[in-house]
PDB file of C-alpha atoms in Angstrom:
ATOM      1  CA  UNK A   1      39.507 -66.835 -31.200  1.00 79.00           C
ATOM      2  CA  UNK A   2      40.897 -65.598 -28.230  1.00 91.00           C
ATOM      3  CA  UNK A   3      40.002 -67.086 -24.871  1.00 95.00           C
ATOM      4  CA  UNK A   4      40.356 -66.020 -21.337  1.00 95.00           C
ATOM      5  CA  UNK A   5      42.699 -67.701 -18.662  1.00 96.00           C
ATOM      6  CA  UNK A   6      39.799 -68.968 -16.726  1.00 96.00           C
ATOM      7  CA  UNK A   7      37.837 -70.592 -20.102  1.00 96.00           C
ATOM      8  CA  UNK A   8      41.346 -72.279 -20.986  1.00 96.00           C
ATOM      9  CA  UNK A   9      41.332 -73.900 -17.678  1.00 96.00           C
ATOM     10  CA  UNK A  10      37.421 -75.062 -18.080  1.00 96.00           C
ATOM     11  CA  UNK A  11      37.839 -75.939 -21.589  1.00 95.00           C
ATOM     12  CA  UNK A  12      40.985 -77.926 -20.324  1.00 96.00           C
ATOM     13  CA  UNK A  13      38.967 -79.207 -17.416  1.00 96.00           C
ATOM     14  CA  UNK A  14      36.172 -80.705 -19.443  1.00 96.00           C
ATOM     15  CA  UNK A  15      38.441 -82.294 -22.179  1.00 96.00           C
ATOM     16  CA  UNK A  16      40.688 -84.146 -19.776  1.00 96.00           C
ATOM     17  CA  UNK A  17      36.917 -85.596 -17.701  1.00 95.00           C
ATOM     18  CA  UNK A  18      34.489 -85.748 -20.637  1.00 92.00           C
ATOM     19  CA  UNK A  19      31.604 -84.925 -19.548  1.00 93.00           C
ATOM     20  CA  UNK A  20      31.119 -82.687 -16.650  1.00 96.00           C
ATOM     21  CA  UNK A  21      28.143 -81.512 -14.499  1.00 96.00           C
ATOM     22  CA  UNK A  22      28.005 -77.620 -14.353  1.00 94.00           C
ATOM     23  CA  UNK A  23      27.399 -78.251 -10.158  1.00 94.00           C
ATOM     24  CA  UNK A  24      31.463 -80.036 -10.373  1.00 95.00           C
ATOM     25  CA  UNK A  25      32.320 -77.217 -12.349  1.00 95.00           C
ATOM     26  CA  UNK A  26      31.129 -74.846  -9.809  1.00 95.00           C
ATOM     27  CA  UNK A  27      32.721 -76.810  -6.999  1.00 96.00           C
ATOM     28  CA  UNK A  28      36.111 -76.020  -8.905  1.00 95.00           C
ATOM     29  CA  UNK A  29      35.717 -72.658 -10.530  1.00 95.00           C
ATOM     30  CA  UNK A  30      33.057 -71.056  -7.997  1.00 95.00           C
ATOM     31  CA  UNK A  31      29.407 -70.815  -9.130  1.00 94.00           C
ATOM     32  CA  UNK A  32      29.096 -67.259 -10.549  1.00 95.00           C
ATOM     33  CA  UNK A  33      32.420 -67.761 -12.805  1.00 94.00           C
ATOM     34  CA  UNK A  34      31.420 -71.268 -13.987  1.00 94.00           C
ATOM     35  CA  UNK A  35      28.061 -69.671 -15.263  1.00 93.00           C
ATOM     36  CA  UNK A  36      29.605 -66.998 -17.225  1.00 95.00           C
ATOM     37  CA  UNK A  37      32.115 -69.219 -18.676  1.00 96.00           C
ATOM     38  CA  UNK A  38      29.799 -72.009 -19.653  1.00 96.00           C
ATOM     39  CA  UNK A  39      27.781 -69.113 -21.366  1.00 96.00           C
ATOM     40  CA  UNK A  40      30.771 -67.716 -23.086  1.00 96.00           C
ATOM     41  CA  UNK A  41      31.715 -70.905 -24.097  1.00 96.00           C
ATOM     42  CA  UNK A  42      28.704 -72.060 -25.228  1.00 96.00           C
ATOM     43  CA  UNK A  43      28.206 -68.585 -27.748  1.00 96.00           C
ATOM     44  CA  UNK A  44      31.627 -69.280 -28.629  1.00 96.00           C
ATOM     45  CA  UNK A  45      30.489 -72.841 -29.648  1.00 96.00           C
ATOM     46  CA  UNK A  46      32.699 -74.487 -27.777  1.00 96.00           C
ATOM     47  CA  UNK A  47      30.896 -76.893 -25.402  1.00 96.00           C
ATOM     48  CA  UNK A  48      27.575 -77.753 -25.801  1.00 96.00           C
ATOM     49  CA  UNK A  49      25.424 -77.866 -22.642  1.00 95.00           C
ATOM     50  CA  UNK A  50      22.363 -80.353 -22.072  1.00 95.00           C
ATOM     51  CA  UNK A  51      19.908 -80.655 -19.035  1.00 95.00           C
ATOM     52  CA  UNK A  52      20.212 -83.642 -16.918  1.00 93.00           C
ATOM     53  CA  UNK A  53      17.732 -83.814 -13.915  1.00 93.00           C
ATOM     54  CA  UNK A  54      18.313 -80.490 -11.545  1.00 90.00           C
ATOM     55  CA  UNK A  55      21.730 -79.633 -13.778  1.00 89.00           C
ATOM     56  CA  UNK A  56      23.569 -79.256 -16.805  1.00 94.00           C
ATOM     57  CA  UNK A  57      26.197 -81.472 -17.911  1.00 96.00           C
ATOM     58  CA  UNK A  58      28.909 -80.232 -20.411  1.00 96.00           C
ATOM     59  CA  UNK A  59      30.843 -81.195 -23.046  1.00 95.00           C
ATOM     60  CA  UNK A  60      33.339 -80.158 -25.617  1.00 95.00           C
ATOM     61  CA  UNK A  61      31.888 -79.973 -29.488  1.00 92.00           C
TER      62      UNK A  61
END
């Protein structure tokens, strides 16, 4: 499976912290990049992605 520069560096982001709020992965990656990444991701089966209060928080499978 072939990933993207930018999902290496979220994947790689999220492994080294955890668990990560999609709003800290905005503040890295910018919002509109960290959506589409998390959602490419996510079909990829990656991450998995849960709701917690007014955000998602992320992790690796």
């Amino acid at each position: 499976m072939e990933l993207t520069e930018l999902e290496r560096d979220v994947l790689e982001f999220i492994l080294h912290n955890g668990e990560v709020s999609q709003k800290e992965l905005s503040k890295r990656f910018g919002k509109v990049k960290t959506c589409r990444v998390i959602q490419d991701l996510e079909k990829k089966g990656l991450i998995e992605r849960r709701k917690k209060g007014k955000t998602y928080v992320i992790r690796v499978i």
